[in-house]
PDB file of C-alpha atoms in Angstrom:
ATOM      1  CA  MET A  22     -10.275 179.403 110.408  1.00 71.00           C
ATOM      2  CA  SER A  23     -12.400 176.845 108.555  1.00 78.00           C
ATOM      3  CA  GLY A  24     -14.610 176.050 111.536  1.00 81.00           C
ATOM      4  CA  VAL A  25     -13.035 172.713 112.421  1.00 83.00           C
ATOM      5  CA  ARG A  26     -12.460 172.347 116.140  1.00 86.00           C
ATOM      6  CA  THR A  27      -8.811 171.549 116.733  1.00 88.00           C
ATOM      7  CA  ARG A  28      -8.350 172.056 120.450  1.00 90.00           C
ATOM      8  CA  VAL A  29      -8.946 168.422 121.507  1.00 92.00           C
ATOM      9  CA  PRO A  30      -6.807 166.764 118.789  1.00 91.00           C
ATOM     10  CA  VAL A  31      -3.920 169.193 119.383  1.00 93.00           C
ATOM     11  CA  ILE A  32      -3.967 168.624 123.148  1.00 95.00           C
ATOM     12  CA  ALA A  33      -4.273 164.853 122.664  1.00 95.00           C
ATOM     13  CA  ALA A  34      -1.304 164.881 120.251  1.00 94.00           C
ATOM     14  CA  HIS A  35       0.821 166.797 122.764  1.00 96.00           C
ATOM     15  CA  ILE A  36      -0.107 164.426 125.586  1.00 97.00           C
ATOM     16  CA  LEU A  37       0.598 161.342 123.444  1.00 96.00           C
ATOM     17  CA  CYS A  38       3.953 162.771 122.333  1.00 93.00           C
ATOM     18  CA  SER A  39       4.909 163.538 125.945  1.00 96.00           C
ATOM     19  CA  VAL A  40       3.974 160.074 127.195  1.00 97.00           C
ATOM     20  CA  LEU A  41       5.863 158.327 124.389  1.00 93.00           C
ATOM     21  CA  SER A  42       8.902 160.573 124.955  1.00 90.00           C
ATOM     22  CA  ALA A  43       8.877 159.673 128.645  1.00 92.00           C
ATOM     23  CA  ILE A  44       8.711 155.965 127.808  1.00 94.00           C
ATOM     24  CA  ALA A  45      11.601 156.347 125.342  1.00 86.00           C
ATOM     25  CA  GLY A  46      13.630 158.159 128.001  1.00 85.00           C
ATOM     26  CA  LEU A  47      12.995 155.409 130.532  1.00 89.00           C
ATOM     27  CA  LEU A  48      14.000 152.724 128.022  1.00 88.00           C
ATOM     28  CA  LEU A  49      17.190 154.621 127.218  1.00 82.00           C
ATOM     29  CA  LEU A  50      17.908 154.989 130.942  1.00 84.00           C
ATOM     30  CA  ALA A  51      17.413 151.251 131.405  1.00 87.00           C
ATOM     31  CA  ARG A  52      19.770 150.534 128.517  1.00 82.00           C
ATOM     32  CA  LEU A  53      22.556 152.897 129.584  1.00 80.00           C
ATOM     33  CA  GLY A  54      22.144 152.679 133.353  1.00 82.00           C
ATOM     34  CA  VAL A  55      22.822 156.403 133.812  1.00 80.00           C
ATOM     35  CA  GLY A  56      21.065 159.605 132.804  1.00 74.00           C
ATOM     36  CA  GLN A  57      23.018 161.893 130.482  1.00 75.00           C
ATOM     37  CA  PRO A  58      21.545 165.044 128.951  1.00 75.00           C
ATOM     38  CA  THR A  59      23.694 164.799 125.798  1.00 76.00           C
ATOM     39  CA  VAL A  60      23.138 161.135 124.979  1.00 75.00           C
ATOM     40  CA  GLY A  61      20.895 161.894 121.993  1.00 67.00           C
ATOM     41  CA  SER A  62      23.345 163.979 120.026  1.00 67.00           C
ATOM     42  CA  ARG A  63      26.499 162.122 121.076  1.00 71.00           C
ATOM     43  CA  GLY A  64      24.960 158.673 120.698  1.00 67.00           C
ATOM     44  CA  ASN A  65      23.865 159.356 117.102  1.00 68.00           C
ATOM     45  CA  TYR A  66      20.268 158.563 118.048  1.00 74.00           C
ATOM     46  CA  ASP A  67      18.992 161.654 116.243  1.00 75.00           C
ATOM     47  CA  LEU A  68      20.634 160.697 112.944  1.00 77.00           C
ATOM     48  CA  MET A  69      19.628 157.053 113.281  1.00 81.00           C
ATOM     49  CA  SER A  70      15.978 157.940 113.919  1.00 82.00           C
ATOM     50  CA  ILE A  71      15.827 160.144 110.814  1.00 81.00           C
ATOM     51  CA  ALA A  72      17.644 157.491 108.762  1.00 83.00           C
ATOM     52  CA  ALA A  73      15.200 154.784 109.891  1.00 85.00           C
ATOM     53  CA  VAL A  74      12.231 156.937 108.882  1.00 84.00           C
ATOM     54  CA  VAL A  75      13.772 157.672 105.464  1.00 82.00           C
ATOM     55  CA  LEU A  76      14.656 154.008 104.995  1.00 82.00           C
ATOM     56  CA  GLY A  77      11.053 153.157 105.875  1.00 81.00           C
ATOM     57  CA  GLY A  78       9.782 155.180 102.936  1.00 77.00           C
ATOM     58  CA  THR A  79       8.826 158.578 104.318  1.00 79.00           C
ATOM     59  CA  LEU A  80      10.006 161.446 102.142  1.00 72.00           C
ATOM     60  CA  LEU A  81      11.591 164.307 104.073  1.00 72.00           C
ATOM     61  CA  ALA A  82      10.387 166.813 101.483  1.00 70.00           C
ATOM     62  CA  GLY A  83       6.810 165.977 102.390  1.00 70.00           C
ATOM     63  CA  GLY A  84       4.657 163.088 101.408  1.00 67.00           C
ATOM     64  CA  LYS A  85       3.013 160.030 102.816  1.00 71.00           C
ATOM     65  CA  GLY A  86       4.595 157.844 105.419  1.00 75.00           C
ATOM     66  CA  ASN A  87       3.320 155.115 107.676  1.00 80.00           C
ATOM     67  CA  ILE A  88       4.302 153.423 110.892  1.00 83.00           C
ATOM     68  CA  THR A  89       4.821 150.067 109.163  1.00 88.00           C
ATOM     69  CA  GLY A  90       7.536 151.473 106.917  1.00 84.00           C
ATOM     70  CA  THR A  91       9.229 153.200 109.847  1.00 85.00           C
ATOM     71  CA  LEU A  92       9.231 149.981 111.861  1.00 89.00           C
ATOM     72  CA  ALA A  93      10.694 148.183 108.836  1.00 88.00           C
ATOM     73  CA  GLY A  94      13.470 150.796 108.656  1.00 87.00           C
ATOM     74  CA  VAL A  95      14.221 150.327 112.352  1.00 88.00           C
ATOM     75  CA  ALA A  96      14.250 146.540 111.894  1.00 91.00           C
ATOM     76  CA  ILE A  97      16.689 146.801 108.976  1.00 88.00           C
ATOM     77  CA  PHE A  98      19.090 148.913 111.024  1.00 87.00           C
ATOM     78  CA  ALA A  99      18.711 146.611 114.042  1.00 89.00           C
ATOM     79  CA  VAL A 100      19.536 143.531 111.961  1.00 91.00           C
ATOM     80  CA  LEU A 101      22.449 145.370 110.345  1.00 89.00           C
ATOM     81  CA  ASP A 102      23.822 146.376 113.762  1.00 87.00           C
ATOM     82  CA  ASN A 103      23.382 142.875 115.187  1.00 91.00           C
ATOM     83  CA  VAL A 104      25.109 141.215 112.229  1.00 92.00           C
ATOM     84  CA  MET A 105      28.027 143.628 112.430  1.00 90.00           C
ATOM     85  CA  GLY A 106      28.158 143.158 116.210  1.00 89.00           C
ATOM     86  CA  VAL A 107      28.384 139.387 115.842  1.00 92.00           C
ATOM     87  CA  MET A 108      31.117 139.849 113.240  1.00 91.00           C
ATOM     88  CA  GLN A 109      32.925 142.179 115.700  1.00 89.00           C
ATOM     89  CA  THR A 110      33.117 144.942 113.138  1.00 87.00           C
ATOM     90  CA  ASN A 111      34.846 148.232 113.913  1.00 88.00           C
ATOM     91  CA  PRO A 112      32.249 150.841 115.053  1.00 81.00           C
ATOM     92  CA  PHE A 113      33.573 153.286 112.461  1.00 85.00           C
ATOM     93  CA  LEU A 114      32.940 150.727 109.735  1.00 88.00           C
ATOM     94  CA  LYS A 115      29.330 150.395 110.958  1.00 83.00           C
ATOM     95  CA  ASP A 116      28.752 154.055 110.109  1.00 81.00           C
ATOM     96  CA  VAL A 117      30.458 153.566 106.751  1.00 87.00           C
ATOM     97  CA  VAL A 118      28.073 150.690 105.943  1.00 85.00           C
ATOM     98  CA  ARG A 119      24.982 152.607 107.122  1.00 83.00           C
ATOM     99  CA  GLY A 120      25.743 155.478 104.737  1.00 84.00           C
ATOM    100  CA  PRO A 121      25.376 153.555 101.455  1.00 87.00           C
ATOM    101  CA  VAL A 122      22.252 151.834 102.806  1.00 83.00           C
ATOM    102  CA  ILE A 123      20.664 155.259 103.359  1.00 81.00           C
ATOM    103  CA  VAL A 124      21.867 156.548  99.969  1.00 84.00           C
ATOM    104  CA  VAL A 125      20.419 153.521  98.160  1.00 83.00           C
ATOM    105  CA  ALA A 126      17.100 153.895  99.995  1.00 77.00           C
ATOM    106  CA  VAL A 127      16.865 157.592  99.115  1.00 75.00           C
ATOM    107  CA  ALA A 128      17.742 156.826  95.481  1.00 80.00           C
ATOM    108  CA  VAL A 129      15.034 154.162  95.273  1.00 76.00           C
ATOM    109  CA  TYR A 130      12.399 156.443  96.787  1.00 71.00           C
ATOM    110  CA  ALA A 131      13.441 159.367  94.572  1.00 69.00           C
ATOM    111  CA  ARG A 132      12.621 157.279  91.503  1.00 72.00           C
ATOM    112  CA  ARG A 133       9.087 156.535  92.707  1.00 66.00           C
ATOM    113  CA  ASP A 134       6.193 157.931  90.702  1.00 57.00           C
ATOM    114  CA  PRO A 135       4.553 160.764  92.665  1.00 58.00           C
ATOM    115  CA  ASP A 136       0.808 160.717  93.184  1.00 58.00           C
ATOM    116  CA  TRP A 137      -1.104 162.503  90.482  1.00 53.00           C
ATOM    117  CA  ARG A 138      -3.507 164.385  92.705  1.00 53.00           C
ATOM    118  CA  PRO A 139      -4.700 167.966  92.381  1.00 54.00           C
ATOM    119  CA  ALA A 140      -3.473 170.523  94.865  1.00 59.00           C
ATOM    120  CA  ARG A 141      -5.251 170.554  98.190  1.00 59.00           C
ATOM    121  CA  PHE A 142      -7.778 173.307  97.491  1.00 60.00           C
ATOM    122  CA  GLU A 143      -8.079 173.041  93.717  1.00 59.00           C
ATOM    123  CA  ARG A 144     -10.763 171.265  91.801  1.00 59.00           C
ATOM    124  CA  PRO A 145      -9.548 168.542  89.458  1.00 56.00           C
ATOM    125  CA  SER A 146      -9.483 169.559  85.824  1.00 58.00           C
ATOM    126  CA  ALA A 147     -11.019 167.552  83.006  1.00 55.00           C
ATOM    127  CA  LEU A 148      -7.549 166.363  81.992  1.00 56.00           C
ATOM    128  CA  GLY A 149      -6.768 165.265  85.560  1.00 55.00           C
ATOM    129  CA  SER A 150      -9.986 163.263  85.851  1.00 56.00           C
ATOM    130  CA  ALA A 151      -9.277 161.649  82.453  1.00 55.00           C
ATOM    131  CA  LEU A 152      -5.840 160.607  83.697  1.00 54.00           C
ATOM    132  CA  GLU A 153      -7.397 159.121  86.831  1.00 57.00           C
ATOM    133  CA  GLU A 154      -9.896 157.133  84.768  1.00 58.00           C
ATOM    134  CA  ALA A 155      -7.099 155.852  82.525  1.00 55.00           C
ATOM    135  CA  ARG A 156      -5.278 154.387  85.507  1.00 57.00           C
TER     136      ARG A 156
END
């Protein structure tokens, strides 16, 4: 509607998403040794992927996120799983430990100061520009 051509970026995003999904499926097949259509929901991979993104600093209500934070969230969960695996912890207790980690991460990110930017299509007011200069 604004005159920006979006056909190429949208198609490229779909192709990239499909290729990365195929690679993830092949890695999961290599790890499990068998293909199962319900492995995502029964293996808690969907919850763990969302938890890693939230732990990495991306707000689910909208906001800025980056790949570095997401990789850090994945690394934290991987280290946590490896430590509990070495300690031969009960798998149920692993989920109990992951919960407070997620709650603490969400609490820390909820206390962050939001960006003081004008809305997307509004011009900044004189007060807003004075606040920006004061920072």
